[in-house]
XYZ file of C-alpha atoms in Angstrom:
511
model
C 161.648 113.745 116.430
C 159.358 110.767 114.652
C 156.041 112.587 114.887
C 158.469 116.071 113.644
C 159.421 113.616 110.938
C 155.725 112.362 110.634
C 154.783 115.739 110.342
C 157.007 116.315 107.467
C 155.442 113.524 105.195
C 152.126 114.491 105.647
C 152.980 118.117 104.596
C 154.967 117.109 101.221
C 151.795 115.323 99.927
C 148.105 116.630 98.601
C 145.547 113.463 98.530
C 143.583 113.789 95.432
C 139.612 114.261 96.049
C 138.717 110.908 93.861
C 140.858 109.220 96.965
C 139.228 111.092 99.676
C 135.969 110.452 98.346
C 136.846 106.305 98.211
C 138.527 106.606 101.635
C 135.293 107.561 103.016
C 133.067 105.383 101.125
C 135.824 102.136 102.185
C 134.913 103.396 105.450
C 131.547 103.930 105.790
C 130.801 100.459 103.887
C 133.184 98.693 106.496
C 131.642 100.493 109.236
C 127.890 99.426 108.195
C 129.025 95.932 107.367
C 130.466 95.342 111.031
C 127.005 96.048 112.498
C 125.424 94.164 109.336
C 127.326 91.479 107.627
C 124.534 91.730 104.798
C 125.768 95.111 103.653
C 127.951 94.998 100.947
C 131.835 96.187 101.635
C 133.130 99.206 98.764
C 134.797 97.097 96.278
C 137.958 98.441 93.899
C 138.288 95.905 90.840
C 137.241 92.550 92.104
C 138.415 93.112 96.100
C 136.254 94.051 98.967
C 138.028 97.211 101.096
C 137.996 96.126 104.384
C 140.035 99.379 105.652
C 142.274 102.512 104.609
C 145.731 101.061 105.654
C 147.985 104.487 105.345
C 148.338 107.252 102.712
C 151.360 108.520 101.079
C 152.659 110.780 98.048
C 152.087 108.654 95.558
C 149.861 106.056 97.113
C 146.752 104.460 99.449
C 147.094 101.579 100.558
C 143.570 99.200 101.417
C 143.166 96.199 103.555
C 141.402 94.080 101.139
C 139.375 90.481 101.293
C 140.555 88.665 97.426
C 136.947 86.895 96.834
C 138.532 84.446 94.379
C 141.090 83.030 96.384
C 139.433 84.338 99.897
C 142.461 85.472 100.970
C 143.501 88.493 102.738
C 145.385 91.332 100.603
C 147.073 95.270 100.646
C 145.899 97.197 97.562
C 148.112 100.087 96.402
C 146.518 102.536 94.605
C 149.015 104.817 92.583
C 148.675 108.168 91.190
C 148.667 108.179 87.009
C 148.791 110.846 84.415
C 146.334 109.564 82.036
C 146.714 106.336 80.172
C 150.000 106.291 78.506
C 151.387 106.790 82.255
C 148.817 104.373 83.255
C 150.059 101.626 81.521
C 153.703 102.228 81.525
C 153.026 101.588 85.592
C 150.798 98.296 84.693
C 154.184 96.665 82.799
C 156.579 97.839 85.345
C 154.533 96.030 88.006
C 154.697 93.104 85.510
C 158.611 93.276 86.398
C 158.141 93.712 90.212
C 155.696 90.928 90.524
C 158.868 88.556 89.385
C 160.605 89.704 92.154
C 160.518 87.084 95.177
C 162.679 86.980 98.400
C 161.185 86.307 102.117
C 162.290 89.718 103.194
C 160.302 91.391 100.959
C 156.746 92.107 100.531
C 155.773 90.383 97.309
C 153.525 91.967 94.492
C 150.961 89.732 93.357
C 149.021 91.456 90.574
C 148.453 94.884 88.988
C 145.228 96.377 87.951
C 142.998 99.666 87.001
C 140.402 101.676 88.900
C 139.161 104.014 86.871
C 142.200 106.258 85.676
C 144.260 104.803 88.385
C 146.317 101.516 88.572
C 146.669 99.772 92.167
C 149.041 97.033 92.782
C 148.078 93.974 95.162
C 150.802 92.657 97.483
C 151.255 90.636 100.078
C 149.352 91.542 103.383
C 151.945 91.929 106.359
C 149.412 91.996 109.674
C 151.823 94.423 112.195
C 153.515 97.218 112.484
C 156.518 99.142 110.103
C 159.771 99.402 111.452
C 159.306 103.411 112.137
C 156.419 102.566 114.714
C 158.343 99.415 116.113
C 161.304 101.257 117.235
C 159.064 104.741 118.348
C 156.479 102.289 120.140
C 158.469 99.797 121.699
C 161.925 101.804 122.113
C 163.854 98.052 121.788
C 167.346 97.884 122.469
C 169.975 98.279 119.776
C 170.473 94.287 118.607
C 166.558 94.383 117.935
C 166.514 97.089 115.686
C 170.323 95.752 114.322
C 168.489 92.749 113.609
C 165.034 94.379 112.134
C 167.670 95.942 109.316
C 169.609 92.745 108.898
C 166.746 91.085 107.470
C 165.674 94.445 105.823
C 169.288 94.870 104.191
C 169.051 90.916 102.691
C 165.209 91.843 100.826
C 167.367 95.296 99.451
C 170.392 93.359 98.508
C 168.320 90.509 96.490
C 166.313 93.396 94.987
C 169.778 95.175 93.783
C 170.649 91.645 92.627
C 167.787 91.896 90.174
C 168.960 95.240 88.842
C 165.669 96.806 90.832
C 166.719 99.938 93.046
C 164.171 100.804 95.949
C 164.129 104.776 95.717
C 162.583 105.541 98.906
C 163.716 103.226 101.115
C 163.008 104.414 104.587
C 161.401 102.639 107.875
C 158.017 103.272 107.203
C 158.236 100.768 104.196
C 160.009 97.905 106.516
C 156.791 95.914 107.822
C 157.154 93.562 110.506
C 154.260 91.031 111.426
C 153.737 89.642 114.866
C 156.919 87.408 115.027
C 159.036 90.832 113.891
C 160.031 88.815 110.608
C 160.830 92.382 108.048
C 159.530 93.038 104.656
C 160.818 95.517 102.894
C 157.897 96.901 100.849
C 157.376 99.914 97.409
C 160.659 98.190 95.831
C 161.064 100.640 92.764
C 157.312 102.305 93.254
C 159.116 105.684 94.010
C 161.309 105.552 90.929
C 158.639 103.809 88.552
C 156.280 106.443 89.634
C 158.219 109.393 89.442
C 159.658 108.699 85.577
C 155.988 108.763 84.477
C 154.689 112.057 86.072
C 157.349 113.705 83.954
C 156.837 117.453 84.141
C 155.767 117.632 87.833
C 157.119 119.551 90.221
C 159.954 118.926 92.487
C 158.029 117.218 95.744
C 157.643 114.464 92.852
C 161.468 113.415 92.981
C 161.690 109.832 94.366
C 162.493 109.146 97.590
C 161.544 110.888 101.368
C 163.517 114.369 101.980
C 165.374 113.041 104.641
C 166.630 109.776 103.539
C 167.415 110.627 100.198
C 171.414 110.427 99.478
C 173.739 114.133 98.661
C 173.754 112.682 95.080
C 170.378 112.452 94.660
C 169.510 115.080 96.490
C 171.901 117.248 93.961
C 169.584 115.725 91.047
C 170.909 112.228 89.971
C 169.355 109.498 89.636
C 169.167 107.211 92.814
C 171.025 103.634 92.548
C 172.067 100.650 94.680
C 174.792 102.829 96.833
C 171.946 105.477 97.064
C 169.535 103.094 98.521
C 172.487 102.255 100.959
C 172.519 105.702 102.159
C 168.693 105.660 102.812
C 169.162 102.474 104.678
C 171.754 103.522 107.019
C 169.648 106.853 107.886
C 166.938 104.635 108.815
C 168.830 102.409 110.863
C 170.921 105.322 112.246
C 167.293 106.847 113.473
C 166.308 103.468 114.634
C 169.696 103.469 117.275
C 169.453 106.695 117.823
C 165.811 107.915 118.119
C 167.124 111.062 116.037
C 167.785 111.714 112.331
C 171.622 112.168 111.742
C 171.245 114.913 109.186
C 167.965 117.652 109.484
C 166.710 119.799 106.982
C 163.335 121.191 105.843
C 164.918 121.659 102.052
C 167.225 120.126 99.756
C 169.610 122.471 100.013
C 169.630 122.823 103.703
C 169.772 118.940 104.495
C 172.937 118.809 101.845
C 174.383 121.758 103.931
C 173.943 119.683 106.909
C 175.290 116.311 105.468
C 178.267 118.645 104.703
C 179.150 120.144 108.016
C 179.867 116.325 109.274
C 179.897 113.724 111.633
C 175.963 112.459 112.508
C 174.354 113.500 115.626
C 175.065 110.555 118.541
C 172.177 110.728 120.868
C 172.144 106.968 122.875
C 174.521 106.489 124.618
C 174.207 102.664 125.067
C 174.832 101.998 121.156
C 178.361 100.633 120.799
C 180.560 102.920 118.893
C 181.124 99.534 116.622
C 177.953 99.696 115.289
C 177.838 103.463 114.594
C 181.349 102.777 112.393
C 179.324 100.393 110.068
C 176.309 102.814 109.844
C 179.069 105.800 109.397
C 180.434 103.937 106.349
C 177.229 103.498 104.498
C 176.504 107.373 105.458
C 180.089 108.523 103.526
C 179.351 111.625 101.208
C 181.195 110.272 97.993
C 179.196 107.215 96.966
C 182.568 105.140 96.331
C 183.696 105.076 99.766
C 180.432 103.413 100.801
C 180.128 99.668 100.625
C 180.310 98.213 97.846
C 176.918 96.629 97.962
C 174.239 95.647 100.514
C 175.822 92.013 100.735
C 179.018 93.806 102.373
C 176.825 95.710 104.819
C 174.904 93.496 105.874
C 177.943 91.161 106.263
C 179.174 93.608 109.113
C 176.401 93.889 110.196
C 176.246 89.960 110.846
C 179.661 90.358 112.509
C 178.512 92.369 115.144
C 175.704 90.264 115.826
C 178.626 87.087 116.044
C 180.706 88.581 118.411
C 180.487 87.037 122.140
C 178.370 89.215 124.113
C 176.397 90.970 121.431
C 173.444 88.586 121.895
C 172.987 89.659 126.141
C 170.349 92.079 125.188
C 167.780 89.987 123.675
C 169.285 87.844 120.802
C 167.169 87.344 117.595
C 169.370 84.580 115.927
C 166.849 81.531 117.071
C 165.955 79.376 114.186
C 163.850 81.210 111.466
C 162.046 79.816 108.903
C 164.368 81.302 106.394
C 167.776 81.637 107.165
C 169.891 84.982 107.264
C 166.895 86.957 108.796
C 165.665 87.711 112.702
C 162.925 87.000 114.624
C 162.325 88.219 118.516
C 162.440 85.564 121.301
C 159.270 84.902 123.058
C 160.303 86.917 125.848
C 160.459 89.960 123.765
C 157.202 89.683 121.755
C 154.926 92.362 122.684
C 151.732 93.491 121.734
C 151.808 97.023 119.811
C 148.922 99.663 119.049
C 147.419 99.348 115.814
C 145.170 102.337 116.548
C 147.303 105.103 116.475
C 146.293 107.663 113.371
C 146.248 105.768 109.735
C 149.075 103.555 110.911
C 148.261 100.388 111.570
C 144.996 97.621 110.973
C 141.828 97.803 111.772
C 139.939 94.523 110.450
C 136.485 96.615 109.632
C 134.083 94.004 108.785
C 135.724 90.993 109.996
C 133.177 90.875 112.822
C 129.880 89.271 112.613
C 127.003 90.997 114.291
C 126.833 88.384 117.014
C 131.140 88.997 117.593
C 129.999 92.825 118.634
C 129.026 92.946 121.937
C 126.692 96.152 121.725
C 124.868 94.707 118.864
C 122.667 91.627 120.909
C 122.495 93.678 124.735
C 121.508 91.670 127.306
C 117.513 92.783 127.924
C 118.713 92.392 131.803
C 120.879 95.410 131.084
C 119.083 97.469 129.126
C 116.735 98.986 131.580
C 119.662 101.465 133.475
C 123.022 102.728 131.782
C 126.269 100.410 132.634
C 128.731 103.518 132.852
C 130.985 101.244 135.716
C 133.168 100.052 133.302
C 134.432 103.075 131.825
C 136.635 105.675 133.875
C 135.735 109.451 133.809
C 138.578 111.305 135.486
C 137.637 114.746 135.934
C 135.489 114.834 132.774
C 131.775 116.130 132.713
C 128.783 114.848 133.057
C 128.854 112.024 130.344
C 127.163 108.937 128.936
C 129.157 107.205 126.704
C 127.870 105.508 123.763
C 126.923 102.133 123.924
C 129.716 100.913 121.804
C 132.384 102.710 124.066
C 130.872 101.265 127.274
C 131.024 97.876 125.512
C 134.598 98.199 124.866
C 135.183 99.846 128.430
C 133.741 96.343 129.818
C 136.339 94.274 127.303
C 139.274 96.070 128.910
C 137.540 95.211 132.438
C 137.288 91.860 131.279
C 141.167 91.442 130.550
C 140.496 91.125 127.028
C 142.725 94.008 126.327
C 143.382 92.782 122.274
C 139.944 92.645 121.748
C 138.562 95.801 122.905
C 141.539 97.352 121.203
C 140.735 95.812 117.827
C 136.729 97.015 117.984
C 137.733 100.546 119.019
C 140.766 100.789 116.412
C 137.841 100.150 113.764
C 135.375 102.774 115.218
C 137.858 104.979 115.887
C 139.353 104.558 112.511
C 135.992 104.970 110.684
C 135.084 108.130 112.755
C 137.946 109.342 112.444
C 137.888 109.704 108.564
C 133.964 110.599 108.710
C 132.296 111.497 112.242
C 129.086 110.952 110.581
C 129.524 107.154 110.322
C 128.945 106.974 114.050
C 124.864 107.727 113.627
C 124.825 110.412 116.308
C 123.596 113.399 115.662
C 126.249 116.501 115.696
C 129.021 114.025 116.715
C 132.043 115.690 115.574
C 135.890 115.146 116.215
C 135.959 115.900 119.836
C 133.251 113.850 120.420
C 136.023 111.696 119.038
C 138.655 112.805 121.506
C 136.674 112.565 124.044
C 135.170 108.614 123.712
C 139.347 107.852 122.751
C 140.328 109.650 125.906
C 137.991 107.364 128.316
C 139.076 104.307 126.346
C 142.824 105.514 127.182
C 142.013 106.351 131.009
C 140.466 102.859 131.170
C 142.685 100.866 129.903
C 145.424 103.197 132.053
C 143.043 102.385 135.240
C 144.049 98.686 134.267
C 146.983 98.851 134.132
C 147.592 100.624 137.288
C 145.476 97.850 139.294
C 148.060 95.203 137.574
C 151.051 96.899 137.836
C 152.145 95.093 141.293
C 151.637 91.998 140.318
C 154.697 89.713 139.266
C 152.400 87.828 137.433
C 150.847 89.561 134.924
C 154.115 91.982 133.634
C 153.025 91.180 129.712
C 148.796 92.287 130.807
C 150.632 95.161 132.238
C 152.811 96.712 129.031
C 150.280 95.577 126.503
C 147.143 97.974 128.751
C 149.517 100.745 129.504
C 150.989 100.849 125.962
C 146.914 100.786 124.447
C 146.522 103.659 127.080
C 149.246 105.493 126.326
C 148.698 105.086 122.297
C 144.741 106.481 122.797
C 145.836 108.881 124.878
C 148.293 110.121 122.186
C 145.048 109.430 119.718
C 142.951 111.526 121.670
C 145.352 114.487 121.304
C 145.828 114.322 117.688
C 141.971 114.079 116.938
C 141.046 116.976 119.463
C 144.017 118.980 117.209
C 142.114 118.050 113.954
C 139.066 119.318 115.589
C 140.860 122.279 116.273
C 142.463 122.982 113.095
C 138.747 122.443 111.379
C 137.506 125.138 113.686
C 140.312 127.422 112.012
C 139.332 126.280 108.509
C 136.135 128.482 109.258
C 133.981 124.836 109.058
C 130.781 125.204 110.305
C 131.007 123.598 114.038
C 128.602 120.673 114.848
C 125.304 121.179 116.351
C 124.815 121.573 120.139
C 127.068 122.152 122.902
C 130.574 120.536 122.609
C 130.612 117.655 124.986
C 134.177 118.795 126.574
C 136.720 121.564 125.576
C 140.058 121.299 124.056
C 141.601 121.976 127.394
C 140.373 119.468 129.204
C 141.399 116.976 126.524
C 144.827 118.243 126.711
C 144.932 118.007 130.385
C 143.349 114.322 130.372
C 145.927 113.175 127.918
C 148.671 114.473 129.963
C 146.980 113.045 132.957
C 147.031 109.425 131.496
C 150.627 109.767 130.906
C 151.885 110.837 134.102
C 149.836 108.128 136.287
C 151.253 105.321 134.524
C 154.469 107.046 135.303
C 154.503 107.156 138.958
């Protein structure tokens, strides 16, 4: 269901080629710059692109370095329609800078690039609630908890007279103490009312959030944004969407035919009563505002015995919101395609263990760290044998942040990696023996009653490469049906064998 749902987005958007083209060049700059700090990073006004942080319908978003303030950023870059559009989009982001709350991802500036305007926000360093719940599969309070503090940065935002428009999980980021941000308050909307004249897929909001109203051409408001939040958190309880449809008209006709699907069992039929509400057809039988939802929401939360599974009421910074106990913090892959960090060019040349090899080693090829189940004859780069020796050395969140930003950068352009005819499943391949080593890890630690957080965080990273490794080896395949010319040479492995690998990783770390 989420990578259905994944598959969705991806299909109601075309990237324009002035994007691709500064994707790449972000990426190739970063790339250079973490093997040479000299080389300059791609810059987009006055901020240094560090990396492409995810791509949407109406937006990229960049990690960015602020040089003035040397601080780290997220840069939106939004699609315009020439200038008049262009700078009806700089004053509304004059109105959503004033807009402040601690559950919501604050916009600190606007600006242009070129025909373009970006906005620069607040930089959340995790994962969005969408990956959180499809990553970590956390029991109901945590993801009741995720949307309490969600609901509070929506209701503040309504306060203001400021309705979201495409409120859905993907734009609730959490950072590493699961504190939500909502983020894109009134982007959707703002954007929308000033590509006037486009077609249809510009409507604001995500096909399967958006509310029957809306969906039957109003415009979206507060109760609206209500229905978009209970979809998400009814996905988050129940892994599934409670409505399904590919069009308009056939997600209304299933809205109409009734009751949401209930898929999990373990979610009290309490909590599926408050979501129910929110999800009633005629927008007056909702609640009347966020407050009120998120007021039963709190409820639940109160009642003796809801906290058993993990509480997230400990003292917060700001009160009203969650955070996850210590014994439920746990590490999450940032690697897996466009969603999630890589710090490109945080890294100094001497932080990169393939760039200063040890003369010692030099003279014979150090292949023992990396595992090779059933694969050919291969050498892997020096880079990936590198990384193979971090995992060996138990520095698991190290070797995953140096291969997130190769992967990341090859993964946009193969060519940054220097070798010859390297192509996409040259890709797959190097992500599938960073997945079987860091499953081969995790399998040697899995006994031992001491090291149970070592053990989720390598077998999640193995699992999430794995998963990486399939997706690449489909691009690879999908280019081949494109008619692309292929690379040069014979391919290092076929498509089959990277299918069977990936399966492989998955079912030892099940037995």
């Amino acid at each position: 269901m989420f990578d259905e749902l994944a598959q969705r987005e991806d299909e109601r958007y075309t990237t324009p080629p002035r994007w691709e083209a500064l994707m790449e060049a972000v990426s190739e700059a970063a790339c250079l710059h973490l093997f040479n700090p000299d080389h300059p990073l791609q810059t987009i006004g006055r901020f240094e692109a560090l990396a492409t942080r995810g791509l949407g319908g109406f937006g990229v978003v960049f990690k960015v370095r602020d040089p003035e303030l040397d601080r780290l950023v997220a840069l939106k870059l939004c699609m315009t329609r020439g200038p008049e559009s262009a700078e009806g989009l700089m004053n509304e982001a004059r109105v959503l800078a004033k807009l402040s709350h601690p559950n919501i991802v604050s916009i600190h500036e606007p600006g242009r690039e070129g025909d373009d305007v970006f906005f620069v926000m607040e930089f959340v360093d995790g994962v969005n609630a969408h990956d959180f719940v499809r990553d970590e599969d956390p029991p109901w309070p945590e993801v009741v908890d995720v949307y309490r503090g969600a609901g509070r940065g929506l209701a503040a935002a309504h306060d203001a007279g400021i309705v979201h428009g495409d409120f859905k999980p993907s734009n609730i980021l959490l950072d590493a103490e699961r504190w939500p941000r909502v983020a894109d308050f009134g982007l959707a909307q703002v954007i929308a009312d000033h590509l006037a004249g486009e077609e249809l897929r510009h409507r604001p909001g995500t096909l399967p959030f958006m509310a029957p109203e809306v969906l039957r051409g109003q415009a979206g408001d507060p109760l609206s944004d209500q229905w978009s939040f209970c979809v998400s958190l009814w996905q988050g309880l129940e892994h599934g969407l409670p409505y399904d449809g590919w069009t308009p008209a056939e997600l209304l006709e299933s809205i109409e035919r009734g009751d949401p699907w209930v898929l999990q069992p373990a979610v009290p039929e309490a909590v599926r009563s408050v979501v129910r509400r929110g999800l009633s057809v005629d927008p007056a039988q909702r609640y009347p505002d966020m407050h009120a939802l998120v007021a039963e929401l709190d409820k639940l939360r109160e009642r003796p015995g809801a906290s058993q599974e993990t509480s997230l009421d400990a003292p917060a910074v700001v009160p009203g919101s969650s955070k996850v106990t210590e014994a439920r913090r746990r590490p999450f892959v940032l690697g897996l395609l466009l969603t999630g960090a890589a710090l490109l060019g945080a890294w100094s040349v001497e932080h990169v263990p393939w760039a200063q090899p040890d003369p010692a080693e030099t003279s014979k090829p150090q292949l023992a760290g990396c595992a090779l189940w059933e694969l050919p004859p291969h050498e892997p780069s020096p880079e990936v044998q590198s990384i193979c020796r971090l995992i060996r050395d138990g520095d698991y969140k190290g070797a995953n942040l140096l291969w997130d930003s190769v992967h990341r950068a090859r993964f946009i352009s193969p060519s940054t990696s220097g070798i010859e005819g390297y192509s996409h499943l040259d890709l797959a391949l190097d992500a599938i023996i960073i997945a079987q080593t860091f499953a081969e890890e995790a399998m040697v630690i899995e006994k031992s009653t001491t090291k149970e957080e070592a053990y989720r965080v390598a077998s999640s990273m193995a699992k999430g490469w794995a998963n990486a490794a399939s997706s690449t080896s489909v691009l690879h395949r999908e280019t081949e049906r494109a008619g692309e010319p292929p690379a040069t040479g014979e391919p290092p492995v076929t498509l089959e064998t990277i299918d069977r690998q990936v399966s492989e990783v998955h079912r030892r770390l099940q037995d």
